[in-house]
Coordinates of C-alpha atoms and ligand atoms in Angstrom, one line a residue:
M283 CA 6.1 -18.2 5.0
K284 CA 9.4 -16.6 6.4
N285 CA 9.4 -14.1 3.5
Q286 CA 7.7 -11.1 5.5
E287 CA 10.0 -11.8 8.6
I288 CA 13.0 -12.0 6.2
A289 CA 11.6 -8.6 4.9
K290 CA 11.3 -6.9 8.9
I291 CA 15.1 -8.0 9.3
L292 CA 16.5 -6.2 5.6
Y293 CA 14.5 -3.7 6.4
D294 CA 15.9 -3.1 9.5
M295 CA 19.3 -3.6 8.4
A296 CA 19.2 -1.2 5.3
D297 CA 18.1 1.5 8.5
R298 CA 20.8 0.2 10.0
F299 CA 23.8 0.7 7.4
A300 CA 22.2 4.3 6.9
M301 CA 22.8 4.8 9.8
D302 CA 26.6 4.5 10.0
G303 CA 26.4 5.9 7.1
V304 CA 27.6 3.4 4.9
A305 CA 27.1 3.7 1.0
F306 CA 24.7 1.7 -1.7
K307 CA 24.1 -1.3 0.9
P308 CA 20.9 0.7 2.2
Y309 CA 19.2 0.7 -1.7
A310 CA 20.3 -3.0 -1.8
Y311 CA 18.8 -4.2 1.6
R312 CA 15.9 -2.0 0.6
K313 CA 15.1 -3.2 -2.8
A314 CA 15.7 -6.7 -2.1
A315 CA 13.3 -6.3 1.0
D316 CA 10.6 -5.0 -1.1
V317 CA 10.8 -7.7 -4.3
L318 CA 10.5 -10.3 -1.6
I319 CA 7.3 -9.2 0.2
Y320 CA 5.6 -10.0 -2.5
E321 CA 7.3 -12.9 -3.8
E322 CA 6.6 -16.7 -4.1
D323 CA 7.5 -18.8 -0.4
I324 CA 11.0 -18.0 0.1
E325 CA 11.2 -21.2 1.4
N326 CA 10.0 -23.0 -2.2
I327 CA 12.7 -21.0 -3.9
Y328 CA 15.2 -21.6 -2.3
E329 CA 14.2 -25.6 -1.6
R330 CA 13.9 -25.8 -5.6
G331 CA 17.3 -24.5 -6.3
G332 CA 19.1 -23.1 -3.2
L333 CA 21.5 -20.4 -3.3
K334 CA 21.3 -20.3 -6.7
E335 CA 17.9 -20.1 -7.0
L336 CA 17.7 -17.0 -4.4
E337 CA 20.1 -15.2 -6.0
S338 CA 18.0 -15.4 -9.7
M339 CA 15.5 -13.2 -7.8
P340 CA 15.1 -10.0 -9.1
G341 CA 17.1 -7.3 -6.9
I342 CA 18.6 -10.2 -4.5
G343 CA 22.8 -10.7 -4.9
K344 CA 24.9 -13.2 -3.7
H345 CA 25.5 -10.9 -0.6
I346 CA 21.8 -11.1 0.4
A347 CA 21.4 -14.1 -1.0
L348 CA 23.6 -15.5 1.4
K349 CA 21.8 -13.6 4.4
I350 CA 18.4 -15.8 3.4
E351 CA 20.5 -18.6 3.4
E352 CA 21.6 -18.3 6.9
Y353 CA 18.3 -17.4 8.2
L354 CA 16.5 -20.0 6.8
K355 CA 18.9 -22.8 7.7
T356 CA 19.5 -21.2 11.4
G357 CA 16.9 -18.7 12.5
K358 CA 19.4 -15.5 12.5
I359 CA 21.6 -13.7 10.6
K360 CA 25.1 -12.9 12.3
Q361 CA 25.6 -9.7 11.0
Y362 CA 21.8 -8.4 11.8
E363 CA 22.9 -9.6 15.9
L364 CA 26.0 -7.2 16.1
L365 CA 25.0 -4.6 14.1
K366 CA 22.0 -4.6 16.7
K367 CA 24.4 -4.9 19.6
E368 CA 27.0 -2.0 18.6
T369 CA 23.2 0.3 18.5
P370 CA 20.8 -0.9 20.8
V371 CA 17.8 0.9 19.4
D372 CA 14.2 0.2 18.2
L373 CA 15.2 1.7 14.5
E374 CA 12.2 0.1 13.6
E375 CA 10.1 2.0 15.7
L376 CA 12.0 5.2 15.9
T377 CA 12.1 5.6 12.1
K378 CA 8.4 5.1 12.0
V379 CA 8.1 9.4 13.4
E380 CA 8.2 11.8 10.8
G381 CA 11.3 13.3 10.4
V382 CA 12.9 11.0 11.8
G383 CA 16.0 8.8 10.3
P384 CA 18.7 6.6 10.8
M385 CA 20.5 9.8 10.9
T386 CA 18.7 11.7 13.3
V387 CA 18.0 8.3 15.5
K388 CA 22.0 7.4 15.1
T389 CA 22.7 11.2 16.9
L390 CA 20.0 11.0 19.4
Y391 CA 21.3 7.5 20.7
Q392 CA 24.9 9.3 20.5
E393 CA 23.8 12.5 22.4
L394 CA 20.5 11.7 24.6
K395 CA 20.4 7.6 24.9
V396 CA 17.4 7.1 23.0
K397 CA 16.7 4.3 22.4
N398 CA 12.7 3.8 22.0
I399 CA 9.9 5.9 21.1
K400 CA 9.5 7.0 25.3
D401 CA 12.8 7.9 25.6
L402 CA 12.4 9.7 22.3
K403 CA 9.3 11.7 23.8
R404 CA 10.7 12.2 26.9
A405 CA 13.4 13.9 25.7
A406 CA 11.5 16.1 23.4
E407 CA 9.0 16.9 26.7
R408 CA 12.1 17.8 28.7
H409 CA 13.2 20.2 25.7
K410 CA 17.1 18.0 25.4
I411 CA 16.6 17.9 21.6
A412 CA 16.7 21.2 20.4
P413 CA 19.8 22.7 21.7
L414 CA 21.4 19.6 19.5
F415 CA 23.8 20.7 16.8
G416 CA 21.3 21.0 13.5
F417 CA 17.9 20.1 15.6
G418 CA 16.5 23.1 17.2
E419 CA 12.8 24.0 18.8
K420 CA 11.1 23.4 15.1
T421 CA 12.1 20.3 15.1
E422 CA 11.7 19.3 18.5
Q423 CA 8.3 20.3 18.4
A424 CA 7.6 18.3 14.9
I425 CA 9.0 15.5 16.4
L426 CA 6.7 15.5 19.5
E427 CA 3.4 15.7 16.5
G428 CA 5.2 13.2 14.6
I429 CA 4.5 11.0 18.1
G430 CA 1.3 12.1 18.4
F431 CA -0.1 10.9 14.8
L432 CA 1.9 7.7 15.8
D433 CA -0.1 6.9 18.2
K434 CA -3.4 7.2 16.4
T435 CA -2.8 5.3 13.9
Q436 CA -0.6 2.2 15.6
G437 CA -1.1 -1.4 15.5
R438 CA -2.6 -1.5 12.0
V439 CA -1.6 -3.4 9.0
S440 CA -1.3 -2.2 5.3
V441 CA -3.6 -3.9 3.1
A442 CA -0.8 -4.6 0.6
I443 CA 1.1 -7.3 3.3
A444 CA -2.0 -8.1 5.2
F445 CA -3.2 -9.2 1.9
V446 CA 0.2 -11.6 0.7
E447 CA 1.0 -12.9 4.2
A448 CA -3.2 -14.0 4.0
N449 CA -2.6 -15.7 0.6
R450 CA -0.6 -17.4 2.0
I451 CA -2.2 -18.6 4.6
I452 CA -5.0 -19.3 2.3
D453 CA -2.8 -21.9 0.2
Y454 CA -1.4 -23.7 3.5
L455 CA -4.6 -24.2 4.7
K456 CA -5.9 -25.5 1.2
T457 CA -3.5 -28.4 1.4
M458 CA -6.2 -29.9 4.1
P459 CA -8.0 -32.5 3.0
E460 CA -10.7 -31.1 5.6
V461 CA -10.5 -27.3 4.7
E462 CA -13.9 -27.5 2.2
N463 CA -14.5 -23.5 1.2
I464 CA -12.1 -20.8 2.4
S465 CA -11.7 -17.3 2.3
I466 CA -11.0 -13.7 3.2
A467 CA -12.6 -11.7 5.6
G468 CA -12.9 -8.7 7.6
S469 CA -11.2 -5.3 6.5
L470 CA -9.0 -7.0 4.4
R471 CA -12.2 -8.8 2.0
R472 CA -13.9 -4.9 1.6
M473 CA -9.9 -3.8 0.9
K474 CA -9.4 -1.5 3.4
E475 CA -6.0 0.5 3.2
T476 CA -4.7 -0.6 6.8
V477 CA -6.5 -4.1 9.1
G478 CA -6.9 -4.1 12.8
D479 CA -5.9 -8.1 12.0
I480 CA -6.5 -11.1 9.5
D481 CA -9.2 -12.9 8.9
I482 CA -10.3 -16.1 7.4
L483 CA -13.2 -18.3 7.1
V484 CA -13.0 -21.7 6.2
S485 CA -15.5 -24.6 6.1
S486 CA -15.4 -27.6 7.2
K487 CA -16.1 -31.2 8.8
N488 CA -13.1 -31.2 11.2
P489 CA -13.0 -28.0 12.8
K490 CA -10.8 -29.0 15.5
K491 CA -8.3 -31.0 12.6
V492 CA -8.4 -27.3 10.8
M493 CA -7.0 -25.7 14.0
E494 CA -4.4 -28.1 15.0
Y495 CA -2.9 -27.7 12.1
F496 CA -3.0 -23.6 11.4
V497 CA -1.6 -23.3 14.9
K498 CA 1.2 -25.4 13.6
I499 CA 2.6 -23.0 10.8
P500 CA 6.3 -21.8 11.7
E501 CA 5.3 -18.4 11.6
V502 CA 3.1 -18.6 14.6
Q503 CA 4.9 -16.7 17.7
K504 CA 1.6 -16.8 20.2
V505 CA -1.6 -18.7 20.4
W506 CA -3.8 -15.8 22.1
G507 CA -7.2 -18.6 22.1
Q508 CA -7.6 -22.1 20.1
G509 CA -11.6 -23.2 20.1
T510 CA -13.1 -24.8 17.1
T511 CA -15.0 -22.5 16.1
K512 CA -12.4 -19.7 16.6
T513 CA -8.9 -19.6 16.8
S514 CA -7.0 -16.4 17.3
V515 CA -3.1 -16.1 16.8
R516 CA 0.1 -13.6 16.5
M517 CA 2.6 -13.9 13.5
K518 CA 5.9 -13.4 13.8
G519 CA 5.7 -10.8 11.1
G520 CA 3.8 -9.0 13.7
Y521 CA 0.4 -8.9 13.3
N522 CA -2.9 -11.2 14.7
V523 CA -4.9 -14.0 12.3
D524 CA -8.3 -15.2 13.4
L525 CA -9.5 -18.5 11.8
R526 CA -13.0 -19.3 12.0
V527 CA -14.4 -22.6 11.2
V528 CA -18.2 -23.2 10.1
P529 CA -20.0 -26.1 8.6
K530 CA -20.8 -25.8 4.7
T531 CA -24.2 -24.9 5.1
S532 CA -23.3 -21.9 7.0
F533 CA -20.6 -20.8 4.9
G534 CA -22.2 -17.9 3.0
S535 CA -23.5 -16.5 5.3
A536 CA -20.7 -16.5 8.1
L537 CA -18.7 -14.9 5.2
Q538 CA -21.6 -12.2 4.8
Y539 CA -21.3 -12.0 8.9
F540 CA -17.4 -11.7 9.6
T541 CA -16.7 -9.4 6.1
G542 CA -18.5 -6.9 8.2
S543 CA -18.5 -3.7 8.7
K544 CA -19.6 -4.1 11.7
E545 CA -22.5 -1.1 11.1
H546 CA -23.3 -2.9 7.2
N547 CA -24.3 -5.8 8.9
I548 CA -26.5 -3.9 11.9
N549 CA -28.3 -2.2 8.4
L550 CA -28.8 -6.0 7.1
R551 CA -29.6 -7.3 10.3
K552 CA -33.0 -4.4 10.8
I553 CA -34.1 -4.8 6.7
A554 CA -34.4 -8.4 7.8
I555 CA -36.3 -7.9 10.5
A556 CA -38.3 -5.4 8.8
K557 CA -39.3 -8.7 6.0
G558 CA -40.4 -10.7 9.5
L559 CA -37.0 -12.0 9.0
K560 CA -33.8 -13.2 11.5
L561 CA -30.1 -12.8 10.1
N562 CA -27.2 -14.1 11.6
E563 CA -23.7 -15.9 11.1
Y564 CA -25.9 -19.0 10.7
G565 CA -28.2 -17.9 8.2
V566 CA -31.3 -16.1 6.9
F567 CA -34.4 -17.6 9.4
K568 CA -38.0 -17.4 8.5
G569 CA -39.2 -18.2 12.0
N570 CA -37.6 -21.5 12.4
K571 CA -36.8 -22.3 8.7
K572 CA -33.4 -21.5 7.6
I573 CA -34.0 -19.8 3.7
A574 CA -30.7 -19.3 3.0
G575 CA -26.9 -19.8 3.8
E576 CA -24.6 -21.4 2.1
T577 CA -23.8 -18.6 -0.2
E578 CA -23.3 -14.9 0.1
E579 CA -25.5 -13.6 -2.3
S580 CA -28.5 -16.3 -1.2
I581 CA -28.6 -13.9 2.0
Y582 CA -29.3 -10.5 -0.1
S583 CA -31.7 -12.4 -2.2
A584 CA -33.7 -13.9 0.6
L585 CA -33.3 -10.1 1.6
D586 CA -34.4 -9.3 -1.7
L587 CA -31.1 -7.3 -2.2
N588 CA -28.8 -7.7 -5.5
W589 CA -25.2 -8.8 -4.0
I590 CA -23.0 -6.0 -2.8
P591 CA -19.5 -6.5 -3.4
P592 CA -17.0 -6.3 -0.4
E593 CA -15.3 -3.0 -0.6
L594 CA -19.3 -1.4 -0.6
R595 CA -19.7 -2.8 2.5
E596 CA -18.9 0.4 4.4
G597 CA -21.8 2.5 7.0
A598 CA -25.5 2.7 4.6
I599 CA -26.4 -0.3 3.0
K600 CA -25.8 1.5 -0.8
P601 CA -26.5 -0.9 -4.0
K602 CA -23.6 -0.8 -6.2
P603 CA -24.0 1.3 -9.3
K604 CA -23.7 -0.2 -12.8
N605 CA -20.4 0.7 -14.0
L606 CA -18.3 0.1 -10.8
I607 CA -15.0 0.3 -11.6
D608 CA -13.7 -3.0 -12.0
Y609 CA -10.1 -4.9 -11.5
N610 CA -9.5 -5.9 -15.6
D611 CA -10.9 -2.2 -16.6
I612 CA -7.2 -0.6 -16.4
K613 CA -5.6 0.2 -20.0
G614 CA -2.2 1.6 -18.9
D615 CA -0.4 3.1 -15.9
L616 CA 0.7 6.7 -16.0
H617 CA 3.0 6.9 -13.6
C618 CA 6.1 4.9 -14.1
H619 CA 10.0 5.8 -12.9
T620 CA 13.0 4.8 -14.7
T621 CA 16.8 4.2 -14.3
W622 CA 16.3 8.1 -15.7
S623 CA 15.9 9.4 -12.1
G624 CA 14.8 7.1 -9.1
G625 CA 13.8 4.5 -10.3
S626 CA 16.0 1.0 -11.0
G627 CA 14.5 -0.6 -14.5
S628 CA 14.9 0.9 -17.6
I629 CA 12.5 2.4 -19.9
E630 CA 12.1 -0.9 -22.0
E631 CA 12.2 -2.8 -18.7
M632 CA 9.1 -1.2 -18.0
A633 CA 7.4 -0.8 -20.9
Q634 CA 7.9 -4.9 -21.1
K635 CA 6.1 -5.3 -17.6
A636 CA 3.1 -3.1 -18.3
M637 CA 3.4 -5.4 -22.0
S638 CA 3.1 -8.7 -19.1
L639 CA 0.4 -6.8 -17.7
N640 CA -2.0 -6.9 -21.3
Y641 CA -1.9 -2.7 -20.5
L642 CA -2.4 -0.6 -24.0
Y643 CA -0.1 2.1 -23.0
I644 CA 2.4 3.0 -20.6
G645 CA 3.3 7.0 -19.1
I646 CA 7.0 7.5 -18.4
A647 CA 6.7 9.9 -15.8
D648 CA 10.8 11.1 -14.3
H649 CA 11.2 13.1 -11.8
T650 CA 12.6 16.5 -12.7
K651 CA 15.2 19.0 -11.9
Y652 CA 14.1 20.3 -8.2
L653 CA 14.5 16.6 -7.3
R654 CA 18.5 16.9 -7.2
I655 CA 18.5 13.4 -4.5
E656 CA 16.1 11.2 -6.9
N657 CA 18.7 12.7 -10.0
G658 CA 15.5 14.9 -12.0
L659 CA 16.0 15.5 -15.3
D660 CA 16.0 18.6 -16.8
E661 CA 14.7 20.3 -20.2
K662 CA 17.9 19.1 -21.6
R663 CA 17.4 15.3 -20.4
L664 CA 14.0 15.6 -21.3
K665 CA 14.8 16.2 -24.9
E666 CA 17.5 13.0 -24.9
Q667 CA 15.1 10.9 -22.7
R668 CA 12.5 11.5 -25.7
K669 CA 14.8 9.9 -28.4
E670 CA 15.2 6.6 -26.6
I671 CA 11.4 6.5 -26.2
D672 CA 10.6 7.2 -29.9
L673 CA 13.3 4.8 -30.1
L674 CA 11.7 2.2 -28.3
N675 CA 7.8 2.9 -29.9
K676 CA 9.1 2.0 -32.9
K677 CA 10.7 -1.3 -31.9
L678 CA 7.6 -2.4 -29.1
K679 CA 4.0 -3.4 -29.7
I680 CA 3.1 -0.8 -26.9
H681 CA 2.3 2.4 -26.7
I682 CA 5.1 4.8 -24.7
L683 CA 4.2 8.4 -23.7
Q684 CA 6.9 10.7 -22.4
G685 CA 5.6 12.6 -19.2
C686 CA 7.2 13.4 -15.9
E687 CA 6.2 14.3 -12.5
A688 CA 7.5 18.1 -11.6
N689 CA 7.4 19.6 -8.8
I690 CA 4.9 22.3 -7.7
L691 CA 7.5 24.4 -5.7
A692 CA 6.1 26.5 -2.9
D693 CA 4.8 28.9 -4.5
G694 CA 2.5 26.9 -7.2
S695 CA 4.8 27.5 -10.2
I696 CA 6.5 24.6 -11.7
D697 CA 10.2 23.7 -11.7
I698 CA 10.3 22.9 -15.1
K699 CA 10.1 25.1 -18.3
D700 CA 6.7 25.7 -19.9
S701 CA 8.5 25.0 -23.4
A702 CA 9.9 21.8 -22.1
L703 CA 6.7 20.8 -20.8
K704 CA 5.0 21.7 -24.1
E705 CA 6.6 19.1 -25.6
L706 CA 5.6 16.0 -23.4
D707 CA 2.2 14.1 -23.9
F708 CA 1.6 14.4 -20.1
V709 CA 2.5 16.4 -17.0
I710 CA 1.8 15.1 -13.4
A711 CA 2.6 18.1 -11.4
G712 CA 3.4 16.9 -7.5
I713 CA 4.0 18.5 -4.2
H714 CA 7.8 17.3 -3.3
S715 CA 8.2 19.9 0.0
H716 CA 7.6 22.4 2.1
F717 CA 4.3 20.9 3.1
K718 CA 3.6 22.1 5.9
L719 CA 2.3 25.3 4.4
S720 CA -0.6 27.5 5.9
K721 CA -4.1 26.0 4.6
D722 CA -4.4 29.1 2.5
K723 CA -1.5 29.0 0.9
M724 CA -1.2 25.6 0.2
T725 CA -4.6 25.4 -1.3
R726 CA -3.1 28.8 -4.0
R727 CA -0.1 26.8 -4.6
L728 CA -2.4 24.0 -5.8
V729 CA -4.6 25.6 -7.4
K730 CA -1.9 27.6 -9.3
A731 CA -0.3 24.4 -10.5
M732 CA -4.0 23.6 -11.7
K733 CA -3.9 26.4 -13.7
N734 CA -0.9 26.0 -15.5
P735 CA -2.3 24.5 -19.1
N736 CA 0.8 22.2 -19.4
V737 CA -0.3 20.5 -16.2
D738 CA -2.7 17.6 -16.7
I739 CA -2.6 15.3 -13.8
I740 CA -1.9 16.0 -9.4
S741 CA 0.1 13.0 -7.9
H742 CA -1.1 12.3 -4.6
P743 CA -2.7 15.0 -4.2
T744 CA -3.1 15.4 -0.8
G745 CA 0.4 13.7 0.6
R746 CA -1.0 11.6 3.5
I747 CA 1.7 9.0 4.2
I748 CA -0.2 5.9 5.8
G749 CA 0.6 6.1 9.8
K750 CA 3.0 8.5 9.4
R751 CA 2.6 12.2 8.1
A752 CA -1.2 13.4 7.6
E753 CA -2.6 15.1 4.4
Y754 CA -1.9 18.4 4.1
D755 CA -4.3 21.4 5.6
I756 CA -5.9 22.2 2.0
D757 CA -9.2 23.8 1.5
F758 CA -10.5 20.0 -0.7
D759 CA -13.6 21.1 -1.8
K760 CA -11.7 24.3 -3.4
I761 CA -9.5 22.1 -5.4
L762 CA -12.0 20.2 -6.8
V763 CA -14.1 22.7 -8.1
V764 CA -10.8 24.4 -9.6
A765 CA -9.8 20.4 -10.9
K766 CA -13.2 20.2 -12.7
E767 CA -12.8 23.5 -13.9
T768 CA -9.5 22.9 -15.3
K769 CA -10.6 19.6 -16.5
T770 CA -7.5 18.8 -14.2
V771 CA -7.1 14.6 -13.1
L772 CA -6.2 13.8 -10.1
E773 CA -4.5 10.9 -9.2
I774 CA -5.4 7.6 -7.0
N775 CA -2.1 7.2 -5.8
A776 CA -1.6 3.1 -5.8
H777 CA 1.5 2.7 -3.3
P778 CA 0.4 0.9 -0.6
A779 CA 2.0 3.6 1.9
R780 CA -0.1 6.7 0.0
L781 CA -3.3 5.7 -1.6
D782 CA -3.9 9.3 -1.7
L783 CA -6.5 10.0 -2.6
N784 CA -7.8 7.5 -0.3
D785 CA -11.7 6.3 -0.5
I786 CA -13.2 9.2 1.0
N787 CA -11.7 11.9 -0.9
I788 CA -12.4 9.4 -4.0
N789 CA -16.1 9.7 -3.3
K790 CA -15.9 13.3 -3.1
A791 CA -14.6 13.5 -6.5
V792 CA -16.9 11.2 -8.0
K793 CA -19.6 13.4 -6.5
A794 CA -18.3 17.0 -7.8
G795 CA -17.5 15.2 -11.5
V796 CA -13.5 15.2 -11.3
K797 CA -11.5 12.6 -13.3
M798 CA -9.1 10.5 -12.0
I799 CA -6.3 8.4 -12.6
I800 CA -4.9 5.3 -10.7
N801 CA -1.4 5.0 -11.3
T802 CA 1.3 2.9 -9.1
D803 CA 4.3 5.4 -8.9
A804 CA 6.4 2.5 -9.4
H805 CA 10.1 2.8 -9.1
Q806 CA 10.7 -0.7 -10.2
K807 CA 8.7 -3.0 -12.2
E808 CA 7.1 -5.3 -9.5
N809 CA 5.7 -2.1 -8.5
M810 CA 3.2 -2.1 -11.2
D811 CA 1.8 -5.1 -9.7
L812 CA 0.1 -2.8 -6.6
M813 CA -2.6 -1.4 -9.3
N814 CA -5.0 -3.6 -7.6
L815 CA -4.7 -1.6 -4.4
G816 CA -6.0 1.8 -6.4
I817 CA -8.6 0.1 -8.1
A818 CA -9.7 -1.3 -4.9
Q819 CA -9.7 2.5 -3.3
A820 CA -11.6 3.6 -6.0
R821 CA -14.3 1.4 -5.7
R822 CA -14.9 1.6 -2.3
G823 CA -15.0 5.4 -3.1
F824 CA -17.7 4.1 -5.6
A825 CA -15.8 5.3 -8.7
T826 CA -17.5 3.8 -12.1
K827 CA -15.4 3.2 -15.2
S828 CA -16.1 7.0 -16.8
D829 CA -14.7 8.4 -13.5
I830 CA -11.3 6.8 -14.0
V831 CA -9.6 8.5 -17.4
N832 CA -7.1 5.3 -17.6
T833 CA -9.9 2.9 -18.5
L834 CA -9.7 4.7 -21.6
D835 CA -7.2 4.2 -25.0
L836 CA -5.4 7.7 -23.3
T837 CA -3.2 8.1 -26.3
T838 CA -4.4 10.5 -27.8
Y839 CA -6.5 12.0 -24.2
F840 CA -4.1 14.5 -23.1
Q841 CA -2.4 15.6 -26.6
Ligands
DGT1100 P1 -10.6 -4.6 11.4 O1 -10.2 -5.8 12.1 O2 -10.8 -3.5 12.1 O3 -10.1 -3.7 10.5 O4 -11.4 -4.4 10.9 P2 -12.8 -5.7 10.8 O5 -14.2 -5.3 9.8 O6 -12.2 -6.8 10.1 O7 -13.5 -6.1 12.5 P3 -13.1 -7.8 13.5 O8 -11.7 -8.1 12.9 O9 -13.2 -7.1 14.9 O10 -14.4 -8.2 12.7 C1 -14.3 -9.0 11.5 C2 -15.8 -8.8 10.7 O11 -17.0 -9.4 12.2 C3 -16.6 -7.7 11.5 O12 -16.1 -6.9 9.8 C4 -17.9 -7.5 11.3 C5 -18.3 -8.7 12.5 N1 -18.1 -8.4 13.9 C6 -17.2 -8.5 14.6 N2 -17.9 -8.2 15.7 C7 -19.3 -7.8 15.6 C8 -20.3 -7.0 16.1 O13 -20.1 -7.4 17.7 N3 -21.4 -7.3 15.7 C9 -21.5 -7.5 14.4 N4 -22.7 -7.1 14.0 N5 -20.8 -7.8 13.6 C10 -19.0 -7.8 14.3
CA1101 CA1 -10.5 -7.9 10.9
CA1102 CA1 -11.1 -9.8 13.9

């Protein structure tokens, strides 16, 4: 279960190489870390076949495999320790501030001895940053705003990471014969975009033994409290886990209770009281008689309700819509990048991955020319790419659509000629620059893009980056009206850092009758596995199958 801690180190090393202006390595280390997070237990891989087996993992070459081996054997990576000594800054913390990258950190350390956020804040407040070469008043102000945003969102973990980690812990606990039932609970079971901590529920006849085994997980850094019903720990990955153990006869009621949300529970209890019943984590009671408890369904049923999926348990009690989008409803992914622009998989590799997911189609949507750092395609290269796609369509048993992710420029125009856009099967347009325009300008910019008859989809419509950048200032209601008018599809970007639209905006779109599409924005084939995160947010927004266009056979939809 060391994947998360090693990934953390590799990300930090990547940033430290970037800080020192080293070429290629930052990219390689970041990619290896991305792979590691979602791979099977790295210790199992190593035990199975040593260094060779590590190297056989996608994105992991000999050099990085050696580093991983070193960590598994000694608990340290020497080069990493040296890098940290050379520039003793909390890079992970500092680069969380929007607009502060590794190079900025280096300058701020050299010029002002800034080592952490506290130093950074002090330097900005004392106007020490503005006079530095290449900085200025505006940057200084943006840094202060960035720190303010961080303060508000700190301490929460991405659902993607929490989900993988929780399942590793569950696999570990499941090996105990004393563990009868086991489930994720809390906000993670509700698939909230970030979670405060991981909650796990077990039923067992021997809670003491389960707790003893739990705190012995090598990744446990600190035990906050250990009892027979609840134990709380801190993991080295930087997040907390609560484990609760109950008797089997109360597993359903405890699962219901500890899944929450708190508001949902309060509302449920009101319903129970109105029926002359009592509801708590031990069951539903009529007087002293327990009438439900072993399963979650029995709890809802005792209250004359149908079972409610965890994703729908925020706030007021609402029943599950009849055709709520489900995890196996998606027929294809229309936002995939390839080696033609910023991605690291070929079109064929991405298409093979789509086939392994049983999709009917895949949409290739590489960046276009405005994004030079991503090697964006111009009109000519789009045509060349079409040839490759035509050939692959003859060869493979999946339909590959050619699209692009064009840039919406500051004035709302698209960075590529309409005559070239017309040739594509579909066009995604997204904002990748000028994030801080006024509300009015930003809204008009998106409206203009949606009114372009060649634009089919708006990618990550609100632009937020979770924990890092707030949504753009836009009139979202107006966006919905125009999306409906122009039949523009809004994207639910499943990337865990985006999840944009979010659950609340998804629900607004559902109510406005605006169609949406769930895409992964994959830059490597492994990212295509993150579709579930987007589906979960769609469910939280009460979207039905008919609200989401990639539940359909899309091969003709956009033509
Ligand atoms: P989080 O961890 O902040 O993302 O959110 P939750 O919902 O996982 O909250 P957490 O971990 O504090 O507690 C897990 C669940 O336990 C919560 O969703 C509902 C239940 N719960 C905890 N404390 C209370 C309480 O005081 N009243 C009620 N009704 N339920 C509670
Ligand atoms: Ca929790
Ligand atoms: Ca908790």
